[in-house]
PDB file of C-alpha atoms in Angstrom:
ATOM      1  CA  MET T   1     198.544 100.455 -70.242  1.00  0.00           C
ATOM      2  CA  SER T   2     195.783 100.857 -67.687  1.00  0.00           C
ATOM      3  CA  GLU T   3     192.158 101.111 -68.801  1.00  0.00           C
ATOM      4  CA  SER T   4     192.174 104.878 -68.240  1.00  0.00           C
ATOM      5  CA  GLU T   5     195.343 105.569 -70.249  1.00  0.00           C
ATOM      6  CA  LYS T   6     195.145 106.711 -73.857  1.00  0.00           C
ATOM      7  CA  SER T   7     197.705 106.860 -76.637  1.00  0.00           C
ATOM      8  CA  ARG T   8     197.614 109.961 -78.789  1.00  0.00           C
ATOM      9  CA  VAL T   9     197.824 109.670 -82.569  1.00  0.00           C
ATOM     10  CA  ALA T  10     198.055 112.958 -84.459  1.00  0.00           C
ATOM     11  CA  LEU T  11     196.599 113.057 -87.967  1.00  0.00           C
ATOM     12  CA  VAL T  12     197.112 115.658 -90.671  1.00  0.00           C
ATOM     13  CA  HIS T  13     195.362 115.536 -94.054  1.00  0.00           C
ATOM     14  CA  THR T  14     197.934 116.800 -96.548  1.00  0.00           C
ATOM     15  CA  GLU T  15     199.639 116.202 -99.886  1.00  0.00           C
ATOM     16  CA  ASP T  16     202.836 117.917 -98.719  1.00  0.00           C
ATOM     17  CA  ARG T  17     205.426 115.828 -96.914  1.00  0.00           C
ATOM     18  CA  LYS T  18     207.289 118.671 -95.238  1.00  0.00           C
ATOM     19  CA  SER T  19     204.125 120.075 -93.688  1.00  0.00           C
ATOM     20  CA  GLY T  20     202.959 116.542 -92.885  1.00  0.00           C
ATOM     21  CA  VAL T  21     206.055 115.892 -90.797  1.00  0.00           C
ATOM     22  CA  GLU T  22     205.964 119.301 -89.147  1.00  0.00           C
ATOM     23  CA  SER T  23     202.237 119.405 -88.375  1.00  0.00           C
ATOM     24  CA  SER T  24     201.876 115.830 -87.113  1.00  0.00           C
ATOM     25  CA  ILE T  25     204.789 116.144 -84.682  1.00  0.00           C
ATOM     26  CA  ARG T  26     203.711 119.585 -83.525  1.00  0.00           C
ATOM     27  CA  ALA T  27     200.213 118.283 -82.773  1.00  0.00           C
ATOM     28  CA  LEU T  28     201.634 115.674 -80.378  1.00  0.00           C
ATOM     29  CA  ASP T  29     203.236 118.487 -78.359  1.00  0.00           C
ATOM     30  CA  ILE T  30     206.269 116.439 -77.327  1.00  0.00           C
ATOM     31  CA  ASN T  31     210.006 116.835 -77.821  1.00  0.00           C
ATOM     32  CA  PRO T  32     211.923 113.616 -77.167  1.00  0.00           C
ATOM     33  CA  ALA T  33     214.914 114.791 -79.243  1.00  0.00           C
ATOM     34  CA  LYS T  34     216.077 117.811 -77.248  1.00  0.00           C
ATOM     35  CA  ASN T  35     219.738 117.457 -76.182  1.00  0.00           C
ATOM     36  CA  LYS T  36     219.690 113.773 -77.219  1.00  0.00           C
ATOM     37  CA  ASP T  37     221.663 111.607 -79.611  1.00  0.00           C
ATOM     38  CA  VAL T  38     218.896 110.698 -82.056  1.00  0.00           C
ATOM     39  CA  LEU T  39     218.762 107.563 -84.199  1.00  0.00           C
ATOM     40  CA  VAL T  40     216.313 107.663 -87.123  1.00  0.00           C
ATOM     41  CA  LYS T  41     215.073 104.304 -88.450  1.00  0.00           C
ATOM     42  CA  PRO T  42     213.478 104.628 -91.929  1.00  0.00           C
ATOM     43  CA  ASN T  43     211.890 102.011 -94.208  1.00  0.00           C
ATOM     44  CA  PHE T  44     214.626 101.118 -96.682  1.00  0.00           C
ATOM     45  CA  ASN T  45     213.623  97.511 -97.285  1.00  0.00           C
ATOM     46  CA  THR T  46     214.253  98.230-100.982  1.00  0.00           C
ATOM     47  CA  ALA T  47     214.869 101.338-103.091  1.00  0.00           C
ATOM     48  CA  ASP T  48     211.400 101.209-104.670  1.00  0.00           C
ATOM     49  CA  LEU T  49     209.358 104.378-104.962  1.00  0.00           C
ATOM     50  CA  CYS T  50     207.325 105.409-101.914  1.00  0.00           C
ATOM     51  CA  PRO T  51     205.497 103.650-100.308  1.00  0.00           C
ATOM     52  CA  GLY T  52     207.921 100.917-101.363  1.00  0.00           C
ATOM     53  CA  SER T  53     210.439 102.803 -99.245  1.00  0.00           C
ATOM     54  CA  THR T  54     210.583 106.009 -97.217  1.00  0.00           C
ATOM     55  CA  HIS T  55     210.285 109.039 -99.482  1.00  0.00           C
ATOM     56  CA  ASN T  56     213.469 111.107 -99.544  1.00  0.00           C
ATOM     57  CA  ASP T  57     211.454 114.289 -98.916  1.00  0.00           C
ATOM     58  CA  THR T  58     209.933 112.741 -95.780  1.00  0.00           C
ATOM     59  CA  LEU T  59     213.316 111.716 -94.459  1.00  0.00           C
ATOM     60  CA  VAL T  60     214.853 115.130 -95.128  1.00  0.00           C
ATOM     61  CA  ALA T  61     211.895 116.909 -93.496  1.00  0.00           C
ATOM     62  CA  LEU T  62     212.087 114.615 -90.481  1.00  0.00           C
ATOM     63  CA  VAL T  63     215.831 115.122 -90.016  1.00  0.00           C
ATOM     64  CA  GLU T  64     215.449 118.881 -90.358  1.00  0.00           C
ATOM     65  CA  LYS T  65     212.665 118.808 -87.775  1.00  0.00           C
ATOM     66  CA  VAL T  66     214.777 116.715 -85.381  1.00  0.00           C
ATOM     67  CA  TRP T  67     217.618 119.237 -85.613  1.00  0.00           C
ATOM     68  CA  LYS T  68     215.128 122.056 -84.927  1.00  0.00           C
ATOM     69  CA  MET T  69     213.927 120.144 -81.867  1.00  0.00           C
ATOM     70  CA  GLY T  70     217.413 120.511 -80.448  1.00  0.00           C
ATOM     71  CA  ALA T  71     219.005 117.114 -81.116  1.00  0.00           C
ATOM     72  CA  LYS T  72     222.628 116.798 -80.032  1.00  0.00           C
ATOM     73  CA  THR T  73     223.459 114.426 -82.913  1.00  0.00           C
ATOM     74  CA  VAL T  74     221.434 112.660 -85.600  1.00  0.00           C
ATOM     75  CA  SER T  75     222.204 109.229 -87.059  1.00  0.00           C
ATOM     76  CA  LEU T  76     220.385 107.085 -89.608  1.00  0.00           C
ATOM     77  CA  GLY T  77     220.305 103.318 -89.050  1.00  0.00           C
ATOM     78  CA  GLU T  78     218.870 100.564 -91.229  1.00  0.00           C
ATOM     79  CA  ARG T  79     219.230  97.024 -92.606  1.00  0.00           C
ATOM     80  CA  SER T  80     217.694  96.426 -96.032  1.00  0.00           C
ATOM     81  CA  PHE T  81     216.291  93.345 -97.773  1.00  0.00           C
ATOM     82  CA  SER T  82     219.213  93.490-100.194  1.00  0.00           C
ATOM     83  CA  GLU T  83     222.613  95.101 -99.515  1.00  0.00           C
ATOM     84  CA  ASN T  84     221.840  98.208 -97.472  1.00  0.00           C
ATOM     85  CA  ARG T  85     224.528 100.483 -98.887  1.00  0.00           C
ATOM     86  CA  SER T  86     223.334  99.761-102.434  1.00  0.00           C
ATOM     87  CA  VAL T  87     219.752 100.656-101.505  1.00  0.00           C
ATOM     88  CA  MET T  88     220.854 103.974-100.001  1.00  0.00           C
ATOM     89  CA  GLU T  89     223.044 104.740-103.001  1.00  0.00           C
ATOM     90  CA  GLU T  90     220.212 103.987-105.429  1.00  0.00           C
ATOM     91  CA  LYS T  91     217.895 106.279-103.467  1.00  0.00           C
ATOM     92  CA  GLY T  92     220.508 109.047-103.260  1.00  0.00           C
ATOM     93  CA  ILE T  93     220.381 109.023 -99.466  1.00  0.00           C
ATOM     94  CA  ILE T  94     224.096 109.270 -98.724  1.00  0.00           C
ATOM     95  CA  PRO T  95     224.737 112.798-100.100  1.00  0.00           C
ATOM     96  CA  LEU T  96     221.434 114.002 -98.605  1.00  0.00           C
ATOM     97  CA  MET T  97     222.432 112.799 -95.146  1.00  0.00           C
ATOM     98  CA  GLU T  98     225.974 114.169 -95.475  1.00  0.00           C
ATOM     99  CA  LYS T  99     224.518 117.584 -96.279  1.00  0.00           C
ATOM    100  CA  LEU T 100     222.347 117.378 -93.149  1.00  0.00           C
ATOM    101  CA  ASP T 101     225.261 116.275 -90.928  1.00  0.00           C
ATOM    102  CA  VAL T 102     223.700 112.854 -90.324  1.00  0.00           C
ATOM    103  CA  ARG T 103     225.929 109.865 -89.586  1.00  0.00           C
ATOM    104  CA  ILE T 104     224.865 106.687 -91.394  1.00  0.00           C
ATOM    105  CA  VAL T 105     224.916 103.467 -89.371  1.00  0.00           C
ATOM    106  CA  ASP T 106     224.787 100.572 -91.837  1.00  0.00           C
ATOM    107  CA  PHE T 107     223.437  97.657 -89.804  1.00  0.00           C
ATOM    108  CA  ASP T 108     224.765  95.265 -92.469  1.00  0.00           C
ATOM    109  CA  GLY T 109     228.270  96.282 -91.411  1.00  0.00           C
ATOM    110  CA  LEU T 110     227.845  95.769 -87.666  1.00  0.00           C
ATOM    111  CA  ASN T 111     230.247  93.488 -85.825  1.00  0.00           C
ATOM    112  CA  GLU T 112     228.960  90.146 -84.575  1.00  0.00           C
ATOM    113  CA  ASN T 113     228.838  91.373 -80.968  1.00  0.00           C
ATOM    114  CA  ASP T 114     226.708  94.333 -82.043  1.00  0.00           C
ATOM    115  CA  TRP T 115     223.798  91.992 -82.801  1.00  0.00           C
ATOM    116  CA  VAL T 116     222.348  91.400 -79.344  1.00  0.00           C
ATOM    117  CA  LYS T 117     220.648  88.041 -78.731  1.00  0.00           C
ATOM    118  CA  VAL T 118     217.100  88.185 -77.377  1.00  0.00           C
ATOM    119  CA  ASP T 119     215.830  85.056 -75.626  1.00  0.00           C
ATOM    120  CA  ALA T 120     213.046  82.985 -77.185  1.00  0.00           C
ATOM    121  CA  GLU T 121     211.182  82.438 -73.907  1.00  0.00           C
ATOM    122  CA  GLY T 122     207.511  83.168 -74.459  1.00  0.00           C
ATOM    123  CA  SER T 123     207.992  83.960 -78.159  1.00  0.00           C
ATOM    124  CA  HIS T 124     207.292  82.093 -81.388  1.00  0.00           C
ATOM    125  CA  TRP T 125     210.913  82.368 -82.530  1.00  0.00           C
ATOM    126  CA  GLN T 126     212.595  78.958 -82.434  1.00  0.00           C
ATOM    127  CA  ASP T 127     215.735  80.164 -80.665  1.00  0.00           C
ATOM    128  CA  GLY T 128     215.214  83.871 -80.145  1.00  0.00           C
ATOM    129  CA  PHE T 129     216.451  86.602 -82.455  1.00  0.00           C
ATOM    130  CA  ARG T 130     219.024  89.384 -82.573  1.00  0.00           C
ATOM    131  CA  ILE T 131     218.581  93.172 -82.418  1.00  0.00           C
ATOM    132  CA  ALA T 132     221.035  95.770 -83.668  1.00  0.00           C
ATOM    133  CA  ARG T 133     222.812  97.228 -80.645  1.00  0.00           C
ATOM    134  CA  PRO T 134     222.388 100.855 -81.847  1.00  0.00           C
ATOM    135  CA  ILE T 135     218.617 100.385 -81.601  1.00  0.00           C
ATOM    136  CA  LEU T 136     218.753  99.030 -78.058  1.00  0.00           C
ATOM    137  CA  GLU T 137     221.200 101.678 -76.857  1.00  0.00           C
ATOM    138  CA  SER T 138     219.688 104.651 -78.661  1.00  0.00           C
ATOM    139  CA  GLU T 139     219.140 107.677 -76.456  1.00  0.00           C
ATOM    140  CA  CYS T 140     216.247 108.733 -78.679  1.00  0.00           C
ATOM    141  CA  LEU T 141     214.807 106.461 -81.372  1.00  0.00           C
ATOM    142  CA  ILE T 142     212.583 107.940 -84.074  1.00  0.00           C
ATOM    143  CA  CYS T 143     211.039 105.626 -86.667  1.00  0.00           C
ATOM    144  CA  THR T 144     209.352 106.569 -89.909  1.00  0.00           C
ATOM    145  CA  CYS T 145     207.260 104.080 -91.848  1.00  0.00           C
ATOM    146  CA  CYS T 146     204.910 103.846 -94.817  1.00  0.00           C
ATOM    147  CA  LEU T 147     201.257 102.889 -95.341  1.00  0.00           C
ATOM    148  CA  LYS T 148     200.954  99.587 -97.154  1.00  0.00           C
ATOM    149  CA  THR T 149     199.890  95.983 -97.315  1.00  0.00           C
ATOM    150  CA  HIS T 150     202.260  93.004 -97.364  1.00  0.00           C
ATOM    151  CA  GLN T 151     201.585  90.177 -99.799  1.00  0.00           C
ATOM    152  CA  TYR T 152     204.129  87.722 -98.379  1.00  0.00           C
ATOM    153  CA  GLY T 153     202.401  86.865 -95.124  1.00  0.00           C
ATOM    154  CA  GLY T 154     202.709  90.038 -93.081  1.00  0.00           C
ATOM    155  CA  VAL T 155     199.307  91.403 -94.275  1.00  0.00           C
ATOM    156  CA  ILE T 156     200.294  94.933 -93.200  1.00  0.00           C
ATOM    157  CA  THR T 157     203.621  96.714 -93.103  1.00  0.00           C
ATOM    158  CA  LEU T 158     203.384  99.815 -90.956  1.00  0.00           C
ATOM    159  CA  SER T 159     205.361 100.647 -87.790  1.00  0.00           C
ATOM    160  CA  LEU T 160     205.519  97.170 -86.217  1.00  0.00           C
ATOM    161  CA  LYS T 161     206.664  95.556 -89.476  1.00  0.00           C
ATOM    162  CA  ASN T 162     209.236  98.331 -90.020  1.00  0.00           C
ATOM    163  CA  SER T 163     211.129  96.851 -87.064  1.00  0.00           C
ATOM    164  CA  VAL T 164     212.105  93.794 -89.107  1.00  0.00           C
ATOM    165  CA  GLY T 165     214.970  95.996 -90.312  1.00  0.00           C
ATOM    166  CA  VAL T 166     216.572  95.908 -86.850  1.00  0.00           C
ATOM    167  CA  VAL T 167     217.028  92.117 -87.054  1.00  0.00           C
ATOM    168  CA  PRO T 168     219.871  90.690 -89.195  1.00  0.00           C
ATOM    169  CA  THR T 169     219.215  88.658 -92.303  1.00  0.00           C
ATOM    170  CA  SER T 170     221.480  85.975 -90.862  1.00  0.00           C
ATOM    171  CA  ARG T 171     224.136  85.655 -88.180  1.00  0.00           C
ATOM    172  CA  HIS T 172     226.213  82.847 -86.669  1.00  0.00           C
ATOM    173  CA  GLY T 173     225.144  80.521 -89.496  1.00  0.00           C
ATOM    174  CA  TYR T 174     221.409  81.019 -88.907  1.00  0.00           C
ATOM    175  CA  ASN T 175     219.041  82.811 -91.313  1.00  0.00           C
ATOM    176  CA  TYR T 176     216.491  84.802 -89.316  1.00  0.00           C
ATOM    177  CA  MET T 177     214.647  86.059 -92.384  1.00  0.00           C
ATOM    178  CA  THR T 178     214.138  82.502 -93.662  1.00  0.00           C
ATOM    179  CA  GLU T 179     212.563  81.583 -90.334  1.00  0.00           C
ATOM    180  CA  LEU T 180     210.403  84.710 -90.343  1.00  0.00           C
ATOM    181  CA  HIS T 181     209.054  84.293 -93.854  1.00  0.00           C
ATOM    182  CA  SER T 182     208.508  80.523 -93.634  1.00  0.00           C
ATOM    183  CA  SER T 183     206.849  80.505 -90.216  1.00  0.00           C
ATOM    184  CA  PRO T 184     203.070  80.046 -89.850  1.00  0.00           C
ATOM    185  CA  HIS T 185     203.457  82.540 -86.997  1.00  0.00           C
ATOM    186  CA  GLN T 186     205.085  85.236 -89.157  1.00  0.00           C
ATOM    187  CA  ARG T 187     202.824  88.058 -87.963  1.00  0.00           C
ATOM    188  CA  LYS T 188     203.374  87.118 -84.313  1.00  0.00           C
ATOM    189  CA  LEU T 189     207.131  86.990 -84.864  1.00  0.00           C
ATOM    190  CA  ILE T 190     206.965  90.503 -86.318  1.00  0.00           C
ATOM    191  CA  ALA T 191     205.239  91.800 -83.189  1.00  0.00           C
ATOM    192  CA  GLU T 192     207.747  90.031 -80.934  1.00  0.00           C
ATOM    193  CA  ILE T 193     210.688  91.798 -82.590  1.00  0.00           C
ATOM    194  CA  ASN T 194     209.298  95.010 -81.088  1.00  0.00           C
ATOM    195  CA  ALA T 195     209.293  93.850 -77.466  1.00  0.00           C
ATOM    196  CA  PRO T 196     212.918  94.673 -76.503  1.00  0.00           C
ATOM    197  CA  PHE T 197     212.750  98.366 -77.431  1.00  0.00           C
ATOM    198  CA  ALA T 198     210.332 101.268 -77.858  1.00  0.00           C
ATOM    199  CA  PRO T 199     210.659 104.249 -80.192  1.00  0.00           C
ATOM    200  CA  ASP T 200     210.277 107.719 -78.734  1.00  0.00           C
ATOM    201  CA  LEU T 201     208.371 108.836 -81.827  1.00  0.00           C
ATOM    202  CA  VAL T 202     206.852 107.202 -84.920  1.00  0.00           C
ATOM    203  CA  VAL T 203     205.937 109.180 -88.037  1.00  0.00           C
ATOM    204  CA  LEU T 204     203.872 107.453 -90.743  1.00  0.00           C
ATOM    205  CA  ASP T 205     203.834 108.839 -94.291  1.00  0.00           C
ATOM    206  CA  GLY T 206     200.497 107.884 -95.837  1.00  0.00           C
ATOM    207  CA  ILE T 207     200.417 110.307 -98.753  1.00  0.00           C
ATOM    208  CA  ASP T 208     200.880 107.283-101.016  1.00  0.00           C
ATOM    209  CA  ALA T 209     199.662 103.822-100.033  1.00  0.00           C
ATOM    210  CA  PHE T 210     199.577 100.256-101.260  1.00  0.00           C
ATOM    211  CA  VAL T 211     196.100  98.825-100.701  1.00  0.00           C
ATOM    212  CA  ASP T 212     197.156  95.454-102.131  1.00  0.00           C
ATOM    213  CA  GLY T 213     200.490  93.831-102.895  1.00  0.00           C
ATOM    214  CA  GLY T 214     203.489  95.369-101.194  1.00  0.00           C
ATOM    215  CA  PRO T 215     205.949  95.786 -99.659  1.00  0.00           C
ATOM    216  CA  ALA T 216     208.032  96.870-102.683  1.00  0.00           C
ATOM    217  CA  THR T 217     205.316  97.367-105.307  1.00  0.00           C
ATOM    218  CA  GLY T 218     201.565  97.112-105.252  1.00  0.00           C
ATOM    219  CA  THR T 219     198.182  98.634-106.018  1.00  0.00           C
ATOM    220  CA  ARG T 220     198.556 102.325-105.308  1.00  0.00           C
ATOM    221  CA  ALA T 221     196.098 104.717-103.659  1.00  0.00           C
ATOM    222  CA  SER T 222     196.334 108.286-102.374  1.00  0.00           C
ATOM    223  CA  GLY T 223     195.949 108.431 -98.618  1.00  0.00           C
ATOM    224  CA  ASN T 224     197.113 112.053 -98.342  1.00  0.00           C
ATOM    225  CA  VAL T 225     197.740 111.692 -94.628  1.00  0.00           C
ATOM    226  CA  PHE T 226     200.500 111.813 -92.045  1.00  0.00           C
ATOM    227  CA  LEU T 227     200.336 110.256 -88.592  1.00  0.00           C
ATOM    228  CA  ALA T 228     202.549 110.689 -85.544  1.00  0.00           C
ATOM    229  CA  SER T 229     202.495 108.838 -82.224  1.00  0.00           C
ATOM    230  CA  THR T 230     204.674 107.279 -79.554  1.00  0.00           C
ATOM    231  CA  ASP T 231     202.580 104.083 -79.652  1.00  0.00           C
ATOM    232  CA  ARG T 232     203.292 101.540 -82.422  1.00  0.00           C
ATOM    233  CA  VAL T 233     200.071  99.629 -81.807  1.00  0.00           C
ATOM    234  CA  ALA T 234     197.918 102.749 -81.907  1.00  0.00           C
ATOM    235  CA  ILE T 235     199.501 104.152 -85.062  1.00  0.00           C
ATOM    236  CA  ASP T 236     199.193 100.784 -86.825  1.00  0.00           C
ATOM    237  CA  ALA T 237     195.535 100.508 -85.813  1.00  0.00           C
ATOM    238  CA  VAL T 238     194.834 103.956 -87.269  1.00  0.00           C
ATOM    239  CA  GLY T 239     196.854 102.991 -90.349  1.00  0.00           C
ATOM    240  CA  VAL T 240     194.675  99.927 -90.917  1.00  0.00           C
ATOM    241  CA  ALA T 241     191.580 102.115 -90.528  1.00  0.00           C
ATOM    242  CA  ILE T 242     192.949 104.346 -93.300  1.00  0.00           C
ATOM    243  CA  LEU T 243     193.590 101.309 -95.527  1.00  0.00           C
ATOM    244  CA  LYS T 244     189.981 100.273 -94.927  1.00  0.00           C
ATOM    245  CA  SER T 245     188.832 103.766 -95.910  1.00  0.00           C
ATOM    246  CA  LEU T 246     190.762 103.495 -99.179  1.00  0.00           C
ATOM    247  CA  GLY T 247     189.324 100.069-100.041  1.00  0.00           C
ATOM    248  CA  SER T 248     191.933  97.378 -99.528  1.00  0.00           C
ATOM    249  CA  ASN T 249     192.232  93.608 -99.956  1.00  0.00           C
ATOM    250  CA  ASP T 250     190.074  91.004 -98.212  1.00  0.00           C
ATOM    251  CA  GLN T 251     192.560  90.468 -95.371  1.00  0.00           C
ATOM    252  CA  ILE T 252     192.203  94.145 -94.463  1.00  0.00           C
ATOM    253  CA  MET T 253     188.531  94.677 -95.209  1.00  0.00           C
ATOM    254  CA  ASN T 254     187.227  91.458 -93.640  1.00  0.00           C
ATOM    255  CA  THR T 255     189.288  91.428 -90.444  1.00  0.00           C
ATOM    256  CA  LYS T 256     188.677  93.563 -87.384  1.00  0.00           C
ATOM    257  CA  ILE T 257     191.541  95.980 -86.787  1.00  0.00           C
ATOM    258  CA  PHE T 258     192.554  94.614 -83.401  1.00  0.00           C
ATOM    259  CA  ASP T 259     192.185  91.049 -84.725  1.00  0.00           C
ATOM    260  CA  GLN T 260     195.059  91.605 -87.159  1.00  0.00           C
ATOM    261  CA  GLU T 261     197.705  89.198 -85.821  1.00  0.00           C
ATOM    262  CA  GLN T 262     200.552  91.737 -85.689  1.00  0.00           C
ATOM    263  CA  ILE T 263     198.386  94.073 -83.643  1.00  0.00           C
ATOM    264  CA  ALA T 264     196.802  91.351 -81.492  1.00  0.00           C
ATOM    265  CA  ARG T 265     200.190  89.881 -80.534  1.00  0.00           C
ATOM    266  CA  ALA T 266     201.615  93.338 -79.819  1.00  0.00           C
ATOM    267  CA  VAL T 267     198.670  93.950 -77.484  1.00  0.00           C
ATOM    268  CA  GLU T 268     199.387  90.656 -75.697  1.00  0.00           C
ATOM    269  CA  LEU T 269     202.969  91.817 -75.201  1.00  0.00           C
ATOM    270  CA  GLY T 270     201.813  95.105 -73.700  1.00  0.00           C
ATOM    271  CA  LEU T 271     203.350  97.226 -76.453  1.00  0.00           C
ATOM    272  CA  GLY T 272     200.528  99.747 -76.706  1.00  0.00           C
ATOM    273  CA  ALA T 273     196.813 100.471 -76.840  1.00  0.00           C
ATOM    274  CA  HIS T 274     194.662  97.355 -76.673  1.00  0.00           C
ATOM    275  CA  SER T 275     191.430  98.774 -78.104  1.00  0.00           C
ATOM    276  CA  PRO T 276     190.104 101.792 -80.040  1.00  0.00           C
ATOM    277  CA  ALA T 277     188.932 103.200 -76.710  1.00  0.00           C
ATOM    278  CA  GLN T 278     192.571 103.626 -75.694  1.00  0.00           C
ATOM    279  CA  ILE T 279     193.422 105.698 -78.771  1.00  0.00           C
ATOM    280  CA  ASP T 280     193.014 109.451 -78.768  1.00  0.00           C
ATOM    281  CA  LEU T 281     192.971 110.349 -82.472  1.00  0.00           C
ATOM    282  CA  ILE T 282     193.575 114.075 -82.777  1.00  0.00           C
ATOM    283  CA  SER T 283     193.387 116.349 -85.794  1.00  0.00           C
ATOM    284  CA  ALA T 284     196.526 118.420 -86.356  1.00  0.00           C
ATOM    285  CA  ASP T 285     194.514 121.320 -87.790  1.00  0.00           C
ATOM    286  CA  GLU T 286     190.996 122.424 -88.671  1.00  0.00           C
ATOM    287  CA  GLN T 287     191.373 121.339 -92.291  1.00  0.00           C
ATOM    288  CA  SER T 288     192.059 117.760 -91.183  1.00  0.00           C
ATOM    289  CA  GLN T 289     189.089 117.419 -88.829  1.00  0.00           C
ATOM    290  CA  ASP T 290     186.608 115.835 -91.269  1.00  0.00           C
ATOM    291  CA  TYR T 291     189.181 113.291 -92.418  1.00  0.00           C
ATOM    292  CA  CYS T 292     190.112 112.589 -88.797  1.00  0.00           C
ATOM    293  CA  ASP T 293     186.454 112.068 -87.823  1.00  0.00           C
ATOM    294  CA  ARG T 294     185.923 109.653 -90.719  1.00  0.00           C
ATOM    295  CA  ILE T 295     188.967 107.572 -89.810  1.00  0.00           C
ATOM    296  CA  GLY T 296     187.944 107.654 -86.154  1.00  0.00           C
ATOM    297  CA  GLU T 297     184.566 106.137 -87.036  1.00  0.00           C
ATOM    298  CA  ILE T 298     186.223 103.302 -88.940  1.00  0.00           C
ATOM    299  CA  LEU T 299     188.684 102.742 -86.100  1.00  0.00           C
ATOM    300  CA  ASN T 300     185.909 102.548 -83.501  1.00  0.00           C
ATOM    301  CA  HIS T 301     183.850 100.215 -85.670  1.00  0.00           C
ATOM    302  CA  GLY T 302     186.886  98.007 -86.133  1.00  0.00           C
TER     303      GLY T 302
END
């Protein structure tokens, strides 16, 4: 991004997930889904209650919105921490998606050649990593994530961290998740996963948040907010500002937003806004303006 460019992040203050999805996307005034084959990437790391995983109501509202935007087809793709199909069954996702005419792409079941190797040059991965081919070849990729901290080294798990689900647990005798979680560069590795692809839209459900613990369970708080953007760095920066507003752990409260390693490495890779000045935080409606102004102040302060 050039110095003059800005990434828009739409914010809506709400306790209703359907209106949160609708209002945040409408405020961006974009339609990347029209006449496209759309792949939706949720947060199904586990089947734990939101924000442990994507809320079913959020996913349904998002899929319904994507169909209204004129999508040609809609698919749902994910790889979970445990067996993906079991997570979706426990959450009741499969019948919901069938009813909405959504094809499920279980990344756990992909063929070996459908995990595309990404070179390690310039990254902190020892020998590169693999990305699910459906992600790389998606005509329109829409990601939805949660608002939470990560107690196992990630610090935050927002849109950048949600991309860990596009990398296999292990392939060709190598365990990528063992490398990720044992590396002193874990947060940089997370950012680097995002370099080979870019979502056309990210929607963050922050009605419920973890301000400590996470990603599956943690200390809960009510954020009562939805965000939408095309910029993963910008939406994560605003997400951290919201966590600060809610009162989070020391790693959140005592670190500048753009000094968070996931965000800092993503900036180095040119994945989005590199300062608060490059983020245009917009209120989706009049009722959200005060909340938006408060978060904007925290964002600008860092």
